[in-house]
């Protein structure tokens, strides 16, 4: 049942497309920031592989922005800079910190995509399937991060907590603004 103040179905779908478009855009920028620092590292190909998958995710949500006439978030220029900075800063702390960043982001996105998938009804199966498919790839990215020593990063727990909190704030803002 819809409660007063809850978004309508149309608003719900618009928010989902707006925030996911922003998130996938930000994901690419994080990896670009990491690669700016780790270009010559033996992790570069792994990072590039994940970035290419984010590119496919972004293209899907860009198409939905156009098809469904959804306004992109006004915060994109901020995410452009902040996400690159996050990627570069964690990479500057080391390869493991870069991987810890990926794990934290993907854990937040897993939670976010799960909620969205559960909120969508059967009249939006196509969008729901897209989200479910991308969510599976985000979990692969999380596992790649773990395989590459994320948890051995300095101050892993603190770093992870800060990044996840940042992701949640960015999500809440990008749904609305
Ligand atoms: Fe993605
Ligand atoms: Fe991802």
PDB file of C-alpha atoms and ligand atoms in Angstrom:
ATOM      1  CA  UNK A   1       0.000   0.000   0.000  1.00  0.00           C
ATOM      2  CA  UNK A   2       1.170   3.497  -0.809  1.00  0.00           C
ATOM      3  CA  UNK A   3       1.427   5.766   2.225  1.00  0.00           C
ATOM      4  CA  UNK A   4       1.106   9.561   2.077  1.00  0.00           C
ATOM      5  CA  UNK A   5       4.497  10.984   1.134  1.00  0.00           C
ATOM      6  CA  UNK A   6       5.589   7.777  -0.608  1.00  0.00           C
ATOM      7  CA  UNK A   7       6.659   8.217  -4.217  1.00  0.00           C
ATOM      8  CA  UNK A   8       4.156   7.266  -6.917  1.00  0.00           C
ATOM      9  CA  UNK A   9       5.061   4.395  -9.239  1.00  0.00           C
ATOM     10  CA  UNK A  10       6.255   6.859 -11.862  1.00  0.00           C
ATOM     11  CA  UNK A  11       8.342   8.765  -9.289  1.00  0.00           C
ATOM     12  CA  UNK A  12       9.786   5.510  -8.015  1.00  0.00           C
ATOM     13  CA  UNK A  13      10.906   4.472 -11.486  1.00  0.00           C
ATOM     14  CA  UNK A  14      12.310   7.949 -12.202  1.00  0.00           C
ATOM     15  CA  UNK A  15      14.313   7.911  -8.990  1.00  0.00           C
ATOM     16  CA  UNK A  16      15.659   4.462  -9.744  1.00  0.00           C
ATOM     17  CA  UNK A  17      16.806   5.422 -13.220  1.00  0.00           C
ATOM     18  CA  UNK A  18      18.233   8.767 -12.048  1.00  0.00           C
ATOM     19  CA  UNK A  19      20.263   7.346  -9.172  1.00  0.00           C
ATOM     20  CA  UNK A  20      21.475   4.266 -11.034  1.00  0.00           C
ATOM     21  CA  UNK A  21      22.591   6.368 -13.978  1.00  0.00           C
ATOM     22  CA  UNK A  22      24.548   8.553 -11.509  1.00  0.00           C
ATOM     23  CA  UNK A  23      25.983   5.517  -9.729  1.00  0.00           C
ATOM     24  CA  UNK A  24      27.228   3.817 -12.855  1.00  0.00           C
ATOM     25  CA  UNK A  25      28.716   7.089 -14.016  1.00  0.00           C
ATOM     26  CA  UNK A  26      30.469   7.430 -10.666  1.00  0.00           C
ATOM     27  CA  UNK A  27      31.727   3.831 -10.838  1.00  0.00           C
ATOM     28  CA  UNK A  28      33.539   4.552 -14.092  1.00  0.00           C
ATOM     29  CA  UNK A  29      35.071   7.674 -12.605  1.00  0.00           C
ATOM     30  CA  UNK A  30      36.305   5.770  -9.544  1.00  0.00           C
ATOM     31  CA  UNK A  31      38.094   3.272 -11.791  1.00  0.00           C
ATOM     32  CA  UNK A  32      39.490   6.082 -13.944  1.00  0.00           C
ATOM     33  CA  UNK A  33      40.875   7.676 -10.783  1.00  0.00           C
ATOM     34  CA  UNK A  34      42.397   4.367  -9.711  1.00  0.00           C
ATOM     35  CA  UNK A  35      43.946   3.807 -13.132  1.00  0.00           C
ATOM     36  CA  UNK A  36      45.432   7.300 -13.156  1.00  0.00           C
ATOM     37  CA  UNK A  37      47.548   6.134 -10.217  1.00  0.00           C
ATOM     38  CA  UNK A  38      47.866   2.381 -10.900  1.00  0.00           C
ATOM     39  CA  UNK A  39      48.282   2.487 -14.675  1.00  0.00           C
ATOM     40  CA  UNK A  40      51.540   0.543 -14.545  1.00  0.00           C
ATOM     41  CA  UNK A  41      50.493  -1.878 -11.820  1.00  0.00           C
ATOM     42  CA  UNK A  42      49.715  -5.546 -12.407  1.00  0.00           C
ATOM     43  CA  UNK A  43      46.185  -4.760 -11.142  1.00  0.00           C
ATOM     44  CA  UNK A  44      45.534  -2.383 -14.038  1.00  0.00           C
ATOM     45  CA  UNK A  45      43.974  -5.015 -16.324  1.00  0.00           C
ATOM     46  CA  UNK A  46      41.667  -6.204 -13.548  1.00  0.00           C
ATOM     47  CA  UNK A  47      40.552  -2.640 -12.888  1.00  0.00           C
ATOM     48  CA  UNK A  48      40.049  -2.033 -16.609  1.00  0.00           C
ATOM     49  CA  UNK A  49      37.894  -5.160 -16.873  1.00  0.00           C
ATOM     50  CA  UNK A  50      35.588  -3.883 -14.124  1.00  0.00           C
ATOM     51  CA  UNK A  51      35.511  -0.439 -15.682  1.00  0.00           C
ATOM     52  CA  UNK A  52      34.379  -1.918 -19.003  1.00  0.00           C
ATOM     53  CA  UNK A  53      31.462  -3.640 -17.298  1.00  0.00           C
ATOM     54  CA  UNK A  54      30.520  -0.326 -15.640  1.00  0.00           C
ATOM     55  CA  UNK A  55      30.531   1.217 -19.106  1.00  0.00           C
ATOM     56  CA  UNK A  56      27.873  -1.277 -20.230  1.00  0.00           C
ATOM     57  CA  UNK A  57      25.845  -0.506 -17.089  1.00  0.00           C
ATOM     58  CA  UNK A  58      26.079   3.226 -17.740  1.00  0.00           C
ATOM     59  CA  UNK A  59      25.000   2.842 -21.352  1.00  0.00           C
ATOM     60  CA  UNK A  60      21.902   0.917 -20.281  1.00  0.00           C
ATOM     61  CA  UNK A  61      20.851   3.617 -17.813  1.00  0.00           C
ATOM     62  CA  UNK A  62      21.720   6.399 -20.258  1.00  0.00           C
ATOM     63  CA  UNK A  63      19.347   4.786 -22.746  1.00  0.00           C
ATOM     64  CA  UNK A  64      16.637   4.613 -20.075  1.00  0.00           C
ATOM     65  CA  UNK A  65      17.170   8.293 -19.213  1.00  0.00           C
ATOM     66  CA  UNK A  66      16.385   9.122 -22.844  1.00  0.00           C
ATOM     67  CA  UNK A  67      13.580   6.587 -23.414  1.00  0.00           C
ATOM     68  CA  UNK A  68      11.721   7.363 -20.206  1.00  0.00           C
ATOM     69  CA  UNK A  69      12.477  11.081 -20.295  1.00  0.00           C
ATOM     70  CA  UNK A  70      14.035  11.102 -16.850  1.00  0.00           C
ATOM     71  CA  UNK A  71      15.988  14.142 -15.713  1.00  0.00           C
ATOM     72  CA  UNK A  72      19.545  13.134 -14.799  1.00  0.00           C
ATOM     73  CA  UNK A  73      20.707  14.231 -11.367  1.00  0.00           C
ATOM     74  CA  UNK A  74      22.009  17.791 -11.147  1.00  0.00           C
ATOM     75  CA  UNK A  75      24.845  16.369  -9.046  1.00  0.00           C
ATOM     76  CA  UNK A  76      26.652  14.665 -11.944  1.00  0.00           C
ATOM     77  CA  UNK A  77      29.413  17.335 -12.088  1.00  0.00           C
ATOM     78  CA  UNK A  78      30.028  16.755  -8.388  1.00  0.00           C
ATOM     79  CA  UNK A  79      30.182  12.964  -8.808  1.00  0.00           C
ATOM     80  CA  UNK A  80      32.481  13.466 -11.798  1.00  0.00           C
ATOM     81  CA  UNK A  81      35.071  15.061  -9.516  1.00  0.00           C
ATOM     82  CA  UNK A  82      34.382  13.309  -6.213  1.00  0.00           C
ATOM     83  CA  UNK A  83      34.396   9.802  -7.664  1.00  0.00           C
ATOM     84  CA  UNK A  84      37.637  10.313  -9.551  1.00  0.00           C
ATOM     85  CA  UNK A  85      39.155  11.756  -6.363  1.00  0.00           C
ATOM     86  CA  UNK A  86      37.951   8.759  -4.346  1.00  0.00           C
ATOM     87  CA  UNK A  87      39.503   6.355  -6.848  1.00  0.00           C
ATOM     88  CA  UNK A  88      42.790   8.244  -7.045  1.00  0.00           C
ATOM     89  CA  UNK A  89      43.055   8.764  -3.286  1.00  0.00           C
ATOM     90  CA  UNK A  90      42.444   5.127  -2.415  1.00  0.00           C
ATOM     91  CA  UNK A  91      44.861   3.998  -5.146  1.00  0.00           C
ATOM     92  CA  UNK A  92      47.467   6.394  -3.755  1.00  0.00           C
ATOM     93  CA  UNK A  93      47.158   4.526  -0.445  1.00  0.00           C
ATOM     94  CA  UNK A  94      48.043   1.347  -2.327  1.00  0.00           C
ATOM     95  CA  UNK A  95      46.591  -1.410  -4.485  1.00  0.00           C
ATOM     96  CA  UNK A  96      44.864  -3.037  -1.526  1.00  0.00           C
ATOM     97  CA  UNK A  97      43.197   0.227  -0.510  1.00  0.00           C
ATOM     98  CA  UNK A  98      41.983   0.629  -4.091  1.00  0.00           C
ATOM     99  CA  UNK A  99      40.484  -2.872  -3.866  1.00  0.00           C
ATOM    100  CA  UNK A 100      39.007  -2.041  -0.454  1.00  0.00           C
ATOM    101  CA  UNK A 101      37.302   0.939  -2.095  1.00  0.00           C
ATOM    102  CA  UNK A 102      35.778  -1.342  -4.736  1.00  0.00           C
ATOM    103  CA  UNK A 103      34.567  -3.807  -2.101  1.00  0.00           C
ATOM    104  CA  UNK A 104      32.958  -1.052   0.007  1.00  0.00           C
ATOM    105  CA  UNK A 105      31.269   0.579  -2.989  1.00  0.00           C
ATOM    106  CA  UNK A 106      29.979  -2.722  -4.342  1.00  0.00           C
ATOM    107  CA  UNK A 107      28.631  -3.770  -0.949  1.00  0.00           C
ATOM    108  CA  UNK A 108      26.691  -0.513  -0.778  1.00  0.00           C
ATOM    109  CA  UNK A 109      25.463  -0.984  -4.356  1.00  0.00           C
ATOM    110  CA  UNK A 110      24.432  -4.578  -3.706  1.00  0.00           C
ATOM    111  CA  UNK A 111      22.250  -3.361  -0.834  1.00  0.00           C
ATOM    112  CA  UNK A 112      20.906  -0.529  -3.006  1.00  0.00           C
ATOM    113  CA  UNK A 113      20.100  -2.692  -6.050  1.00  0.00           C
ATOM    114  CA  UNK A 114      18.475  -5.337  -3.845  1.00  0.00           C
ATOM    115  CA  UNK A 115      16.109  -2.746  -2.383  1.00  0.00           C
ATOM    116  CA  UNK A 116      15.261  -1.413  -5.820  1.00  0.00           C
ATOM    117  CA  UNK A 117      14.625  -4.858  -7.223  1.00  0.00           C
ATOM    118  CA  UNK A 118      12.274  -5.641  -4.331  1.00  0.00           C
ATOM    119  CA  UNK A 119      10.424  -2.318  -4.766  1.00  0.00           C
ATOM    120  CA  UNK A 120       9.667  -2.855  -8.467  1.00  0.00           C
ATOM    121  CA  UNK A 121       6.428  -4.556  -9.417  1.00  0.00           C
ATOM    122  CA  UNK A 122       5.639  -6.985 -12.208  1.00  0.00           C
ATOM    123  CA  UNK A 123       4.849  -4.124 -14.589  1.00  0.00           C
ATOM    124  CA  UNK A 124       8.585  -3.299 -14.548  1.00  0.00           C
ATOM    125  CA  UNK A 125      10.083  -6.730 -15.047  1.00  0.00           C
ATOM    126  CA  UNK A 126      12.504  -5.524 -17.716  1.00  0.00           C
ATOM    127  CA  UNK A 127      13.991  -2.839 -15.479  1.00  0.00           C
ATOM    128  CA  UNK A 128      14.059  -5.285 -12.573  1.00  0.00           C
ATOM    129  CA  UNK A 129      15.910  -7.864 -14.661  1.00  0.00           C
ATOM    130  CA  UNK A 130      18.463  -5.251 -15.708  1.00  0.00           C
ATOM    131  CA  UNK A 131      19.077  -4.293 -12.091  1.00  0.00           C
ATOM    132  CA  UNK A 132      19.367  -7.936 -11.029  1.00  0.00           C
ATOM    133  CA  UNK A 133      21.847  -8.641 -13.809  1.00  0.00           C
ATOM    134  CA  UNK A 134      24.005  -5.641 -12.973  1.00  0.00           C
ATOM    135  CA  UNK A 135      23.821  -6.471  -9.289  1.00  0.00           C
ATOM    136  CA  UNK A 136      25.337  -9.882 -10.032  1.00  0.00           C
ATOM    137  CA  UNK A 137      28.251  -8.173 -11.795  1.00  0.00           C
ATOM    138  CA  UNK A 138      28.747  -5.730  -8.914  1.00  0.00           C
ATOM    139  CA  UNK A 139      29.045  -8.752  -6.624  1.00  0.00           C
ATOM    140  CA  UNK A 140      31.693 -10.149  -8.961  1.00  0.00           C
ATOM    141  CA  UNK A 141      33.573  -6.874  -8.576  1.00  0.00           C
ATOM    142  CA  UNK A 142      33.310  -7.183  -4.799  1.00  0.00           C
ATOM    143  CA  UNK A 143      34.738 -10.703  -5.010  1.00  0.00           C
ATOM    144  CA  UNK A 144      37.558  -9.530  -7.280  1.00  0.00           C
ATOM    145  CA  UNK A 145      38.398  -6.859  -4.694  1.00  0.00           C
ATOM    146  CA  UNK A 146      38.449  -9.463  -1.930  1.00  0.00           C
ATOM    147  CA  UNK A 147      40.632 -11.810  -3.998  1.00  0.00           C
ATOM    148  CA  UNK A 148      43.084  -8.969  -4.513  1.00  0.00           C
ATOM    149  CA  UNK A 149      43.656  -8.324  -0.837  1.00  0.00           C
ATOM    150  CA  UNK A 150      41.095  -5.625  -0.010  1.00  0.00           C
ATOM    151  CA  UNK A 151      40.832  -6.775   3.590  1.00  0.00           C
ATOM    152  CA  UNK A 152      44.596  -6.420   4.048  1.00  0.00           C
ATOM    153  CA  UNK A 153      44.416  -2.706   3.247  1.00  0.00           C
ATOM    154  CA  UNK A 154      45.560  -0.396   6.046  1.00  0.00           C
ATOM    155  CA  UNK A 155      42.641   0.649   8.292  1.00  0.00           C
ATOM    156  CA  UNK A 156      40.320  -1.551   6.207  1.00  0.00           C
ATOM    157  CA  UNK A 157      37.311  -1.316   8.499  1.00  0.00           C
ATOM    158  CA  UNK A 158      37.492   2.433   8.895  1.00  0.00           C
ATOM    159  CA  UNK A 159      38.086   2.994   5.194  1.00  0.00           C
ATOM    160  CA  UNK A 160      35.201   0.700   4.324  1.00  0.00           C
ATOM    161  CA  UNK A 161      32.851   2.412   6.760  1.00  0.00           C
ATOM    162  CA  UNK A 162      33.676   5.891   5.470  1.00  0.00           C
ATOM    163  CA  UNK A 163      33.230   4.902   1.817  1.00  0.00           C
ATOM    164  CA  UNK A 164      29.943   3.090   2.429  1.00  0.00           C
ATOM    165  CA  UNK A 165      28.536   6.046   4.328  1.00  0.00           C
ATOM    166  CA  UNK A 166      29.578   8.316   1.467  1.00  0.00           C
ATOM    167  CA  UNK A 167      27.872   5.998  -1.035  1.00  0.00           C
ATOM    168  CA  UNK A 168      24.634   5.969   0.942  1.00  0.00           C
ATOM    169  CA  UNK A 169      24.587   9.758   1.182  1.00  0.00           C
ATOM    170  CA  UNK A 170      25.332  10.079  -2.526  1.00  0.00           C
ATOM    171  CA  UNK A 171      22.519   7.626  -3.310  1.00  0.00           C
ATOM    172  CA  UNK A 172      19.975   9.506  -1.201  1.00  0.00           C
ATOM    173  CA  UNK A 173      20.952  12.813  -2.794  1.00  0.00           C
ATOM    174  CA  UNK A 174      20.994  11.515  -6.375  1.00  0.00           C
ATOM    175  CA  UNK A 175      17.501  10.027  -6.111  1.00  0.00           C
ATOM    176  CA  UNK A 176      16.032  13.433  -5.378  1.00  0.00           C
ATOM    177  CA  UNK A 177      18.267  16.226  -6.660  1.00  0.00           C
TER     178      UNK A 177
HETATM  179 FE1  LIG B   1      27.883  -1.003 -12.304  1.00  0.00          FE
HETATM  180 FE1  LIG B   2      30.722  -2.259 -10.113  1.00  0.00          FE
END
